[in-house]
Amino acid sequence: MFACSDFLTQTLVGLFLFLFIVSLRALHRLLTKHHNSTPLPPGPKPLPLIGSVHLMPDAYQEKQFLAWGRQFGDLVYVKAFNRPMVITNSLNVAKDLMEKRGAIYCDRPRFVLLNEMLQLDCNVALIKYGNQFRKTRKWIQDSFSSAAVMDYRTRQRRELLVMLMGILDRPTAISSHIARFTEALIVDIAYGHTVTTDDDKIIDLGERGNHAFAAVGNAGSTLVDFFPVLRYYPTWLPGAGFKRRATSAAKLLRAMHDVPYNMVKAQFKYGTPRPSFTASLLDRFFSEGNFNMSLQDEKEIKGSAGTLFSAGTETMGSTMNTFIPAMLHHPHVYQKVQEEMDQVVGLHRLPDIEDRDSLPYMNAVIQETYRWHAPLPLGLPHFSNQEDTYNGYRIPSETLVVANIWGISRDENLYGPDPDVFRPERFINSKEIVDPKNYIFGFGRRLCPGRDFADTCVFLVLASIVSTMNIQKAKDECDSQIIPPLQFTDGFASRPMPFASVITPRSQSAIDLIRQQDNNGTATSM
């Protein structure tokens, strides 16, 4: 959770501010002191002023958080500078706090870097709980209702076939094909824009904006989040790299939101808007006579559509990419899931959603892929809006509450003594085992409204690859197989490090099946 660049220089400034803030708070506590014998949860021993910041690793903090959980228990209390944090690696505790007590733990902290410096104050996942959140979340929830998801089937099939055609043409570029599927599909849903070329402007803006977003720092854990006054730190001073990156990222993100929104808005001028999330919201305003929309209305529509693109592409893309190295390391699993696919679907058509209930091992492989490497290892922090007591421990008001999703996926009480092993059979052999879909998409009032659609896309893509393709290890210049290392990127969203693989059609009949559907006009070829 805690990461920042130019740390030492910024810390000097931050410590001066911190000392002043601590003095004021100490005076306030003396004046308003009241007795509270309820203990805080256990945790690593803090140092004066900085708390436990020095114990937090720069990368892969989910691993340290799990180690603390094993040392201190289901609730771990950590203080980073002046900010209290409670971490849990327990699914039951996460659900107790964020679902059963959702009214207390449904808020978000103040994200100075993301909301204020990057101007993402209308990103639905980041905004604080209240009327704005409820309104914009309902917009997204309505766009992924059961009826709406059925309407997306044609777009899913079209982009799926484009992906399969791309694999036939470029068998070593699977990550690019997966990115193309997720991005083109979400851009169509969000803006009604059909991608037909490799250098699509809307896709390029989205990718650049998302990459810039990922590079600036984790949500709520950079130094400027602890000391908001640092947002005014001059860019010409040493240690201002964080602000220069934020300024650059904010510009890219504005373009990412503005360009496709203005494209849809212009379509109304000529009476030709294509069906999309953005078009439906604009139509709602225009039908009510709001032709002069407020800047806030426009920001909320842009932010909500941008949330679709960022959240949808990251979660789906990470899981689909994780599946490939998992199969490279476990070819016996791939052979078994292909045998099941052949028995249920056969060799003369592609799998569809209706086949899913008849493919228990395919479903188990997807569940294990979700569990084996969660797309968002730490999710997004919740925030307590009042003091609470849980299991005999006091959780102060304005505490960051972090559910370590990666840690939950390693809970031996849930998944047995070998949680690091990729073993789909764990979901076949036990009816009581917890489905990772119950926690990788968030909790309570912050639960991802597009989770069922994302899961459907993951099934369609992975089942289609299983049905038509073989996954093989690439070879080096000496004709030796390259075994990809099982390494994953660090950060808010995590996916496999770049790896080499070759995805080839299983047979000539698989090639004919894909090309036949393309010739029938199912896909928009690139």
Short mmCIF file of C-alpha atoms in Angstrom, two decimals:
data_model
loop_
_atom_site.label_atom_id
_atom_site.label_comp_id
_atom_site.label_asym_id
_atom_site.label_seq_id
_atom_site.Cartn_x
_atom_site.Cartn_y
_atom_site.Cartn_z
CA MET A 1 0.00 0.00 0.00
CA PHE A 2 2.77 2.47 0.77
CA ALA A 3 4.99 3.55 -2.08
CA CYS A 4 6.47 6.83 -3.24
CA SER A 5 9.28 8.06 -5.44
CA ASP A 6 11.90 10.55 -4.33
CA PHE A 7 11.05 9.33 -0.85
CA LEU A 8 13.87 10.89 1.15
CA THR A 9 13.46 14.41 -0.20
CA GLN A 10 9.71 14.41 0.20
CA THR A 11 9.97 12.90 3.68
CA LEU A 12 12.02 15.84 4.96
CA VAL A 13 9.26 18.20 3.97
CA GLY A 14 6.61 15.81 5.20
CA LEU A 15 8.17 15.36 8.61
CA PHE A 16 8.13 19.07 9.34
CA LEU A 17 4.45 19.13 8.49
CA PHE A 18 3.87 15.97 10.44
CA LEU A 19 5.46 17.35 13.61
CA PHE A 20 3.19 20.36 13.43
CA ILE A 21 0.09 18.21 12.89
CA VAL A 22 1.08 15.81 15.69
CA SER A 23 1.51 18.70 18.11
CA LEU A 24 -1.93 20.03 17.33
CA ARG A 25 -3.49 16.60 17.68
CA ALA A 26 -1.69 15.93 20.95
CA LEU A 27 -3.02 19.21 22.32
CA HIS A 28 -6.50 18.29 21.13
CA ARG A 29 -6.29 14.89 22.84
CA LEU A 30 -5.22 16.50 26.10
CA LEU A 31 -8.17 18.87 25.97
CA THR A 32 -10.71 16.23 24.99
CA LYS A 33 -9.17 13.15 26.61
CA HIS A 34 -11.58 10.40 27.54
CA HIS A 35 -10.90 6.92 28.86
CA ASN A 36 -11.19 4.03 26.42
CA SER A 37 -9.91 0.71 27.69
CA THR A 38 -10.72 -1.22 24.52
CA PRO A 39 -7.39 -2.21 22.93
CA LEU A 40 -6.40 -1.66 19.36
CA PRO A 41 -5.74 -4.78 17.29
CA PRO A 42 -2.20 -6.16 17.55
CA GLY A 43 0.40 -5.29 14.94
CA PRO A 44 4.06 -4.48 14.30
CA LYS A 45 5.64 -2.15 16.82
CA PRO A 46 5.63 1.44 15.50
CA LEU A 47 8.34 4.05 15.79
CA PRO A 48 7.63 7.60 16.99
CA LEU A 49 6.37 9.92 14.26
CA ILE A 50 6.62 7.54 11.29
CA GLY A 51 4.72 4.58 12.75
CA SER A 52 5.42 1.34 10.86
CA VAL A 53 6.27 2.87 7.49
CA HIS A 54 9.82 1.55 7.74
CA LEU A 55 8.49 -2.04 7.89
CA MET A 56 6.40 -1.80 4.75
CA PRO A 57 8.19 -3.17 1.69
CA ASP A 58 8.39 -1.13 -1.47
CA ALA A 59 6.87 -3.96 -3.54
CA TYR A 60 4.48 -6.89 -3.14
CA GLN A 61 3.13 -5.63 0.13
CA GLU A 62 0.39 -8.26 0.09
CA LYS A 63 3.05 -10.83 1.07
CA GLN A 64 4.17 -8.83 4.10
CA PHE A 65 0.54 -8.27 5.09
CA LEU A 66 -0.07 -12.03 5.02
CA ALA A 67 3.04 -12.62 7.14
CA TRP A 68 1.73 -10.11 9.68
CA GLY A 69 -1.62 -11.86 9.68
CA ARG A 70 0.03 -15.17 10.52
CA GLN A 71 1.96 -13.46 13.31
CA PHE A 72 -0.72 -11.21 14.84
CA GLY A 73 -4.07 -12.72 13.84
CA ASP A 74 -7.10 -11.87 11.72
CA LEU A 75 -6.90 -8.14 12.46
CA VAL A 76 -3.58 -6.32 12.14
CA TYR A 77 -3.23 -2.68 13.18
CA VAL A 78 -0.59 -0.58 11.43
CA LYS A 79 0.04 3.13 11.58
CA ALA A 80 1.73 4.86 8.66
CA PHE A 81 2.67 8.38 9.74
CA ASN A 82 -0.60 9.81 11.00
CA ARG A 83 -2.90 7.33 9.26
CA PRO A 84 -4.23 4.23 11.07
CA MET A 85 -4.73 1.10 9.01
CA VAL A 86 -6.38 -2.24 9.75
CA ILE A 87 -5.45 -5.22 7.57
CA THR A 88 -7.25 -8.54 7.39
CA ASN A 89 -6.31 -11.72 5.58
CA SER A 90 -9.56 -13.41 6.67
CA LEU A 91 -12.56 -13.68 4.36
CA ASN A 92 -14.95 -13.91 7.31
CA VAL A 93 -13.57 -10.75 8.91
CA ALA A 94 -13.62 -8.88 5.59
CA LYS A 95 -17.27 -9.81 5.09
CA ASP A 96 -18.18 -8.99 8.69
CA LEU A 97 -16.72 -5.49 8.39
CA MET A 98 -17.41 -4.55 4.78
CA GLU A 99 -20.73 -6.30 4.26
CA LYS A 100 -22.49 -6.90 7.59
CA ARG A 101 -21.26 -3.51 8.87
CA GLY A 102 -21.21 -1.89 5.46
CA ALA A 103 -22.74 1.34 6.74
CA ILE A 104 -19.55 1.94 8.76
CA TYR A 105 -16.96 0.65 6.26
CA CYS A 106 -18.34 1.60 2.83
CA ASP A 107 -16.45 4.87 2.44
CA ARG A 108 -13.18 5.65 0.69
CA PRO A 109 -10.32 7.71 2.14
CA ARG A 110 -9.27 11.00 0.64
CA PHE A 111 -7.19 10.11 -2.44
CA VAL A 112 -5.15 13.29 -2.86
CA LEU A 113 -2.99 11.97 -5.69
CA LEU A 114 -5.69 10.18 -7.67
CA ASN A 115 -8.81 12.25 -7.07
CA GLU A 116 -7.28 15.70 -6.79
CA MET A 117 -4.00 15.76 -8.68
CA LEU A 118 -5.09 13.36 -11.41
CA GLN A 119 -8.62 14.80 -11.35
CA LEU A 120 -10.27 11.39 -11.01
CA ASP A 121 -12.80 12.70 -8.53
CA CYS A 122 -15.61 11.22 -10.65
CA ASN A 123 -14.12 7.75 -10.99
CA VAL A 124 -16.85 5.60 -9.44
CA ALA A 125 -14.42 3.23 -7.72
CA LEU A 126 -12.57 6.08 -6.00
CA ILE A 127 -15.24 8.57 -4.92
CA LYS A 128 -16.47 8.76 -1.37
CA TYR A 129 -19.76 7.17 -0.35
CA GLY A 130 -22.74 9.45 -0.80
CA ASN A 131 -25.29 10.64 -3.35
CA GLN A 132 -22.77 11.01 -6.16
CA PHE A 133 -21.48 7.48 -5.61
CA ARG A 134 -24.98 5.97 -5.46
CA LYS A 135 -26.06 7.77 -8.62
CA THR A 136 -23.05 6.93 -10.77
CA ARG A 137 -22.78 3.35 -9.49
CA LYS A 138 -26.43 2.82 -10.43
CA TRP A 139 -25.63 4.04 -13.95
CA ILE A 140 -23.01 1.30 -14.25
CA GLN A 141 -25.17 -1.27 -12.48
CA ASP A 142 -28.02 -0.64 -14.93
CA SER A 143 -25.65 -1.02 -17.87
CA PHE A 144 -24.74 -4.52 -16.64
CA SER A 145 -28.21 -5.73 -15.74
CA SER A 146 -29.20 -9.19 -16.94
CA ALA A 147 -31.05 -7.75 -19.93
CA ALA A 148 -28.17 -5.45 -20.86
CA VAL A 149 -25.61 -8.25 -20.65
CA MET A 150 -27.71 -10.32 -23.06
CA ASP A 151 -27.58 -7.41 -25.52
CA TYR A 152 -23.78 -7.51 -25.35
CA ARG A 153 -23.57 -11.11 -26.61
CA THR A 154 -23.22 -10.08 -30.26
CA ARG A 155 -20.35 -7.72 -29.43
CA GLN A 156 -18.67 -10.40 -27.29
CA ARG A 157 -18.82 -12.95 -30.10
CA ARG A 158 -17.55 -10.45 -32.66
CA GLU A 159 -14.52 -9.46 -30.60
CA LEU A 160 -13.90 -13.07 -29.59
CA LEU A 161 -13.66 -14.12 -33.22
CA VAL A 162 -11.36 -11.19 -34.04
CA MET A 163 -9.13 -12.41 -31.22
CA LEU A 164 -9.06 -15.98 -32.57
CA MET A 165 -8.31 -14.70 -36.06
CA GLY A 166 -5.48 -12.64 -34.60
CA ILE A 167 -4.01 -15.72 -32.91
CA LEU A 168 -3.99 -17.54 -36.25
CA ASP A 169 -2.04 -14.67 -37.79
CA ARG A 170 0.30 -13.95 -34.83
CA PRO A 171 0.60 -17.04 -32.60
CA THR A 172 3.28 -15.56 -30.32
CA ALA A 173 1.40 -12.38 -29.35
CA ILE A 174 -1.30 -13.73 -27.03
CA SER A 175 -1.11 -10.82 -24.57
CA SER A 176 -1.76 -8.36 -27.41
CA HIS A 177 -4.75 -10.38 -28.60
CA ILE A 178 -6.21 -10.49 -25.10
CA ALA A 179 -5.69 -6.73 -24.68
CA ARG A 180 -7.37 -6.12 -28.01
CA PHE A 181 -10.41 -8.19 -26.96
CA THR A 182 -10.93 -6.51 -23.60
CA GLU A 183 -10.26 -2.96 -24.78
CA ALA A 184 -12.29 -3.12 -27.99
CA LEU A 185 -15.25 -4.70 -26.20
CA ILE A 186 -15.34 -2.16 -23.38
CA VAL A 187 -14.84 0.80 -25.74
CA ASP A 188 -17.82 -0.42 -27.76
CA ILE A 189 -19.99 -0.76 -24.65
CA ALA A 190 -18.85 2.54 -23.14
CA TYR A 191 -18.86 4.69 -26.29
CA GLY A 192 -20.40 2.68 -29.15
CA HIS A 193 -17.07 2.74 -30.96
CA THR A 194 -16.10 -0.29 -33.07
CA VAL A 195 -12.37 -0.93 -33.31
CA THR A 196 -11.29 -1.91 -36.83
CA THR A 197 -7.55 -1.13 -36.95
CA ASP A 198 -4.43 -1.85 -34.92
CA ASP A 199 -3.77 1.86 -34.36
CA ASP A 200 -7.21 2.90 -33.14
CA LYS A 201 -7.05 6.37 -31.56
CA ILE A 202 -9.54 5.68 -28.75
CA ILE A 203 -7.74 2.48 -27.74
CA ASP A 204 -4.39 4.26 -27.81
CA LEU A 205 -5.68 7.03 -25.55
CA GLY A 206 -7.11 4.47 -23.14
CA GLU A 207 -3.92 2.45 -22.96
CA ARG A 208 -1.73 5.52 -22.43
CA GLY A 209 -4.07 6.87 -19.75
CA ASN A 210 -4.23 3.55 -17.91
CA HIS A 211 -0.45 3.08 -18.04
CA ALA A 212 0.10 6.58 -16.69
CA PHE A 213 -2.46 5.93 -13.95
CA ALA A 214 -0.67 2.72 -12.94
CA ALA A 215 2.72 4.43 -12.77
CA VAL A 216 1.94 7.30 -10.38
CA GLY A 217 1.47 5.25 -7.20
CA ASN A 218 -0.92 3.12 -5.18
CA ALA A 219 -4.30 4.38 -4.08
CA GLY A 220 -4.13 6.34 -0.84
CA SER A 221 -0.56 5.41 0.04
CA THR A 222 1.79 7.95 -1.52
CA LEU A 223 3.38 10.63 0.65
CA VAL A 224 1.10 13.33 -0.75
CA ASP A 225 -1.87 11.32 0.55
CA PHE A 226 -0.43 11.54 4.05
CA PHE A 227 0.56 15.20 3.67
CA PRO A 228 -1.88 16.81 1.20
CA VAL A 229 -0.04 20.13 1.23
CA LEU A 230 2.67 18.43 -0.86
CA ARG A 231 0.39 18.71 -3.86
CA TYR A 232 1.57 22.33 -4.00
CA TYR A 233 5.25 21.33 -3.91
CA PRO A 234 7.08 23.21 -6.72
CA THR A 235 7.98 21.02 -9.67
CA TRP A 236 11.44 22.59 -9.96
CA LEU A 237 12.56 21.46 -6.50
CA PRO A 238 14.40 18.15 -5.86
CA GLY A 239 12.00 15.32 -5.09
CA ALA A 240 9.21 16.67 -7.30
CA GLY A 241 9.23 13.68 -9.64
CA PHE A 242 5.90 12.51 -8.20
CA LYS A 243 4.26 15.80 -9.15
CA ARG A 244 5.72 15.86 -12.67
CA ARG A 245 4.44 12.32 -13.25
CA ALA A 246 1.04 13.29 -11.86
CA THR A 247 0.83 16.36 -14.12
CA SER A 248 1.69 14.27 -17.18
CA ALA A 249 -0.74 11.53 -16.19
CA ALA A 250 -3.55 14.01 -15.56
CA LYS A 251 -3.16 15.35 -19.11
CA LEU A 252 -3.33 11.84 -20.60
CA LEU A 253 -6.33 10.92 -18.47
CA ARG A 254 -8.20 14.06 -19.51
CA ALA A 255 -7.71 13.11 -23.15
CA MET A 256 -8.73 9.54 -22.41
CA HIS A 257 -12.03 10.81 -20.98
CA ASP A 258 -12.69 13.84 -23.18
CA VAL A 259 -12.05 12.52 -26.70
CA PRO A 260 -14.49 9.58 -26.76
CA TYR A 261 -17.09 11.55 -24.78
CA ASN A 262 -16.96 14.44 -27.25
CA MET A 263 -17.22 11.94 -30.11
CA VAL A 264 -20.50 10.57 -28.71
CA LYS A 265 -21.81 14.04 -27.92
CA ALA A 266 -21.09 15.15 -31.50
CA GLN A 267 -23.11 12.21 -32.79
CA PHE A 268 -26.22 13.65 -31.12
CA LYS A 269 -25.72 16.84 -33.10
CA TYR A 270 -26.16 14.87 -36.33
CA GLY A 271 -28.76 12.47 -34.93
CA THR A 272 -26.61 9.35 -35.30
CA PRO A 273 -25.50 8.16 -31.83
CA ARG A 274 -24.65 4.46 -31.64
CA PRO A 275 -26.05 2.57 -28.63
CA SER A 276 -23.63 2.85 -25.71
CA PHE A 277 -23.34 3.62 -22.02
CA THR A 278 -22.40 7.25 -22.70
CA ALA A 279 -25.09 7.73 -25.35
CA SER A 280 -27.81 6.43 -23.03
CA LEU A 281 -26.83 8.90 -20.30
CA LEU A 282 -26.64 11.83 -22.71
CA ASP A 283 -29.99 10.87 -24.19
CA ARG A 284 -31.48 10.85 -20.72
CA PHE A 285 -30.28 14.40 -20.11
CA PHE A 286 -31.28 15.67 -23.55
CA SER A 287 -34.74 14.10 -23.39
CA GLU A 288 -35.33 16.04 -20.18
CA GLY A 289 -34.42 19.27 -21.94
CA ASN A 290 -30.95 19.60 -20.36
CA PHE A 291 -29.14 20.72 -23.49
CA ASN A 292 -26.83 22.93 -21.43
CA MET A 293 -25.47 20.32 -19.08
CA SER A 294 -23.45 21.44 -16.09
CA LEU A 295 -19.73 20.78 -15.98
CA GLN A 296 -20.36 18.44 -13.04
CA ASP A 297 -22.89 16.40 -15.04
CA GLU A 298 -20.38 16.01 -17.85
CA LYS A 299 -17.58 15.11 -15.45
CA GLU A 300 -19.70 12.39 -13.89
CA ILE A 301 -20.58 10.84 -17.25
CA LYS A 302 -16.95 10.98 -18.40
CA GLY A 303 -15.71 9.55 -15.11
CA SER A 304 -18.23 6.72 -15.12
CA ALA A 305 -17.40 5.72 -18.71
CA GLY A 306 -13.70 5.92 -17.89
CA THR A 307 -14.28 3.68 -14.87
CA LEU A 308 -15.74 1.05 -17.21
CA PHE A 309 -12.64 1.10 -19.36
CA SER A 310 -10.07 1.05 -16.54
CA ALA A 311 -11.76 -1.49 -14.27
CA GLY A 312 -13.03 -3.79 -17.01
CA THR A 313 -9.84 -4.15 -19.00
CA GLU A 314 -7.54 -4.65 -15.99
CA THR A 315 -9.52 -7.38 -14.20
CA MET A 316 -10.39 -9.40 -17.29
CA GLY A 317 -7.00 -8.98 -18.94
CA SER A 318 -5.08 -10.04 -15.85
CA THR A 319 -7.03 -13.27 -15.40
CA MET A 320 -6.88 -14.21 -19.08
CA ASN A 321 -3.13 -13.60 -19.17
CA THR A 322 -2.58 -15.58 -15.96
CA PHE A 323 -4.29 -18.61 -17.52
CA ILE A 324 -1.60 -18.96 -20.23
CA PRO A 325 1.53 -19.43 -18.04
CA ALA A 326 -0.55 -21.58 -15.67
CA MET A 327 -1.24 -23.96 -18.56
CA LEU A 328 2.37 -23.85 -19.75
CA HIS A 329 3.45 -25.04 -16.32
CA HIS A 330 0.60 -27.56 -15.98
CA PRO A 331 0.09 -29.19 -19.40
CA HIS A 332 -1.78 -32.12 -17.81
CA VAL A 333 -4.48 -29.66 -16.69
CA TYR A 334 -4.79 -28.30 -20.22
CA GLN A 335 -5.06 -31.79 -21.67
CA LYS A 336 -7.79 -32.68 -19.20
CA VAL A 337 -9.82 -29.52 -19.84
CA GLN A 338 -9.54 -30.05 -23.62
CA GLU A 339 -10.85 -33.59 -23.24
CA GLU A 340 -13.88 -32.30 -21.33
CA MET A 341 -14.43 -29.56 -23.94
CA ASP A 342 -14.35 -32.10 -26.79
CA GLN A 343 -16.91 -34.30 -25.06
CA VAL A 344 -19.36 -31.48 -24.37
CA VAL A 345 -18.88 -29.04 -27.25
CA GLY A 346 -17.28 -31.17 -29.94
CA LEU A 347 -15.06 -29.99 -32.75
CA HIS A 348 -17.57 -28.29 -35.05
CA ARG A 349 -18.62 -25.20 -33.07
CA LEU A 350 -17.28 -22.75 -30.51
CA PRO A 351 -18.35 -23.03 -26.85
CA ASP A 352 -21.09 -20.67 -25.69
CA ILE A 353 -22.44 -19.46 -22.37
CA GLU A 354 -25.11 -22.16 -22.41
CA ASP A 355 -22.39 -24.82 -22.27
CA ARG A 356 -20.94 -23.58 -19.01
CA ASP A 357 -23.00 -25.69 -16.62
CA SER A 358 -21.90 -28.80 -18.50
CA LEU A 359 -18.19 -27.99 -18.12
CA PRO A 360 -17.36 -28.46 -14.41
CA TYR A 361 -13.61 -28.87 -14.95
CA MET A 362 -13.41 -25.79 -17.17
CA ASN A 363 -15.16 -23.83 -14.43
CA ALA A 364 -12.76 -25.24 -11.84
CA VAL A 365 -9.79 -24.12 -13.94
CA ILE A 366 -11.22 -20.59 -14.13
CA GLN A 367 -11.87 -20.53 -10.38
CA GLU A 368 -8.32 -21.69 -9.71
CA THR A 369 -6.97 -19.02 -12.06
CA TYR A 370 -8.86 -16.36 -10.11
CA ARG A 371 -7.55 -17.76 -6.82
CA TRP A 372 -3.97 -18.55 -7.87
CA HIS A 373 -3.28 -14.92 -8.73
CA ALA A 374 -5.88 -12.31 -7.83
CA PRO A 375 -6.02 -9.46 -10.40
CA LEU A 376 -6.14 -6.79 -7.65
CA PRO A 377 -4.06 -8.23 -4.79
CA LEU A 378 -5.07 -5.60 -2.22
CA GLY A 379 -8.21 -4.27 -3.86
CA LEU A 380 -9.08 -0.70 -2.93
CA PRO A 381 -9.07 0.34 0.74
CA HIS A 382 -12.33 0.98 2.56
CA PHE A 383 -12.57 3.69 5.21
CA SER A 384 -14.34 3.71 8.57
CA ASN A 385 -16.66 6.66 9.13
CA GLN A 386 -17.01 6.10 12.89
CA GLU A 387 -15.29 4.24 15.72
CA ASP A 388 -16.23 0.58 15.98
CA THR A 389 -15.48 -2.44 18.16
CA TYR A 390 -14.93 -5.84 16.58
CA ASN A 391 -13.98 -9.08 18.36
CA GLY A 392 -12.84 -7.12 21.38
CA TYR A 393 -10.69 -4.67 19.45
CA ARG A 394 -11.25 -0.99 18.78
CA ILE A 395 -11.14 0.27 15.19
CA PRO A 396 -10.84 4.07 15.27
CA SER A 397 -12.82 6.36 13.05
CA GLU A 398 -11.09 7.34 9.80
CA THR A 399 -9.13 4.09 9.61
CA LEU A 400 -8.03 2.56 6.31
CA VAL A 401 -9.43 -0.98 6.12
CA VAL A 402 -7.56 -3.27 3.73
CA ALA A 403 -8.77 -6.73 2.74
CA ASN A 404 -5.69 -8.59 1.52
CA ILE A 405 -7.35 -10.46 -1.35
CA TRP A 406 -4.10 -12.22 -2.22
CA GLY A 407 -3.78 -13.27 1.41
CA ILE A 408 -7.34 -14.60 1.51
CA SER A 409 -6.58 -16.69 -1.56
CA ARG A 410 -3.71 -18.28 0.41
CA ASP A 411 -5.84 -19.18 3.45
CA GLU A 412 -5.13 -22.85 4.16
CA ASN A 413 -8.40 -23.11 6.09
CA LEU A 414 -10.21 -22.33 2.85
CA TYR A 415 -8.04 -24.02 0.23
CA GLY A 416 -5.93 -26.65 1.97
CA PRO A 417 -2.23 -26.94 2.76
CA ASP A 418 -0.94 -26.19 -0.75
CA PRO A 419 -2.36 -22.77 -1.69
CA ASP A 420 0.58 -21.85 -3.93
CA VAL A 421 -0.02 -24.90 -6.15
CA PHE A 422 -2.25 -24.53 -9.22
CA ARG A 423 -4.72 -27.38 -8.66
CA PRO A 424 -8.26 -27.02 -10.12
CA GLU A 425 -9.32 -30.29 -8.51
CA ARG A 426 -9.69 -28.48 -5.19
CA PHE A 427 -12.92 -27.00 -6.61
CA ILE A 428 -14.16 -30.37 -7.85
CA ASN A 429 -13.50 -32.46 -4.75
CA SER A 430 -15.12 -30.18 -2.19
CA LYS A 431 -18.61 -28.69 -2.23
CA GLU A 432 -17.79 -26.43 0.71
CA ILE A 433 -14.84 -24.64 -0.88
CA VAL A 434 -15.14 -20.86 -1.29
CA ASP A 435 -15.51 -19.54 -4.84
CA PRO A 436 -12.90 -16.77 -5.36
CA LYS A 437 -15.52 -14.76 -7.22
CA ASN A 438 -16.96 -14.09 -3.76
CA TYR A 439 -14.08 -11.77 -2.92
CA ILE A 440 -11.88 -10.84 -5.90
CA PHE A 441 -14.51 -8.34 -7.12
CA GLY A 442 -14.73 -6.48 -3.82
CA PHE A 443 -17.11 -6.37 -0.88
CA GLY A 444 -20.42 -4.93 0.22
CA ARG A 445 -21.56 -1.62 -1.22
CA ARG A 446 -18.31 -1.41 -3.19
CA LEU A 447 -18.84 -4.73 -4.97
CA CYS A 448 -18.04 -4.44 -8.69
CA PRO A 449 -21.36 -4.08 -10.57
CA GLY A 450 -19.85 -5.58 -13.75
CA ARG A 451 -18.51 -8.74 -12.12
CA ASP A 452 -20.91 -11.17 -13.87
CA PHE A 453 -20.17 -9.67 -17.27
CA ALA A 454 -16.41 -9.83 -16.64
CA ASP A 455 -16.69 -13.45 -15.54
CA THR A 456 -18.69 -14.29 -18.66
CA CYS A 457 -16.01 -12.74 -20.86
CA VAL A 458 -13.30 -14.71 -19.08
CA PHE A 459 -15.22 -17.93 -19.68
CA LEU A 460 -15.85 -17.24 -23.38
CA VAL A 461 -12.23 -16.34 -24.11
CA LEU A 462 -10.60 -19.17 -22.16
CA ALA A 463 -13.11 -21.81 -23.29
CA SER A 464 -12.65 -20.77 -26.93
CA ILE A 465 -8.86 -21.02 -26.61
CA VAL A 466 -9.20 -24.46 -25.02
CA SER A 467 -11.58 -25.58 -27.77
CA THR A 468 -9.50 -24.45 -30.76
CA MET A 469 -5.88 -23.91 -29.69
CA ASN A 470 -2.85 -25.65 -28.24
CA ILE A 471 -0.70 -23.70 -25.78
CA GLN A 472 2.98 -24.45 -26.27
CA LYS A 473 6.28 -23.28 -24.86
CA ALA A 474 8.33 -21.07 -27.13
CA LYS A 475 11.82 -22.14 -28.18
CA ASP A 476 15.13 -20.30 -28.05
CA GLU A 477 17.79 -20.09 -30.75
CA CYS A 478 19.08 -23.53 -29.72
CA ASP A 479 15.62 -25.05 -30.22
CA SER A 480 15.23 -25.58 -26.48
CA GLN A 481 11.90 -24.91 -24.81
CA ILE A 482 11.58 -21.68 -22.84
CA ILE A 483 9.91 -22.22 -19.48
CA PRO A 484 8.39 -18.87 -18.49
CA PRO A 485 9.07 -17.79 -14.90
CA LEU A 486 5.99 -17.41 -12.74
CA GLN A 487 6.51 -13.73 -11.97
CA PHE A 488 3.83 -11.08 -11.61
CA THR A 489 3.90 -7.31 -11.72
CA ASP A 490 3.61 -5.30 -8.53
CA GLY A 491 1.03 -2.60 -7.89
CA PHE A 492 -2.67 -1.95 -7.62
CA ALA A 493 -3.40 -4.25 -10.58
CA SER A 494 -1.13 -7.24 -11.12
CA ARG A 495 -0.62 -9.53 -14.09
CA PRO A 496 2.09 -11.90 -15.35
CA MET A 497 5.41 -10.42 -16.36
CA PRO A 498 5.99 -10.62 -20.15
CA PHE A 499 6.46 -14.23 -21.15
CA ALA A 500 7.08 -16.23 -24.32
CA SER A 501 4.52 -18.69 -25.65
CA VAL A 502 3.15 -20.05 -28.91
CA ILE A 503 -0.59 -20.52 -29.38
CA THR A 504 -1.37 -22.71 -32.41
CA PRO A 505 -4.61 -24.19 -33.80
CA ARG A 506 -5.32 -27.74 -32.68
CA SER A 507 -6.21 -28.90 -36.18
CA GLN A 508 -7.17 -27.83 -39.66
CA SER A 509 -10.81 -28.20 -38.65
CA ALA A 510 -10.26 -25.60 -35.91
CA ILE A 511 -8.80 -23.21 -38.50
CA ASP A 512 -11.71 -23.88 -40.85
CA LEU A 513 -14.22 -23.32 -38.02
CA ILE A 514 -12.74 -19.91 -37.15
CA ARG A 515 -12.40 -18.76 -40.76
CA GLN A 516 -15.87 -20.00 -41.66
CA GLN A 517 -17.47 -17.87 -38.97
CA ASP A 518 -15.34 -14.92 -40.07
CA ASN A 519 -16.51 -15.37 -43.66
CA ASN A 520 -20.09 -15.46 -42.40
CA GLY A 521 -19.62 -11.92 -41.09
CA THR A 522 -19.59 -12.75 -37.40
CA ALA A 523 -16.38 -10.80 -36.87
CA THR A 524 -15.08 -7.45 -37.90
CA SER A 525 -11.68 -8.34 -39.30
CA MET A 526 -8.75 -6.07 -38.75
#
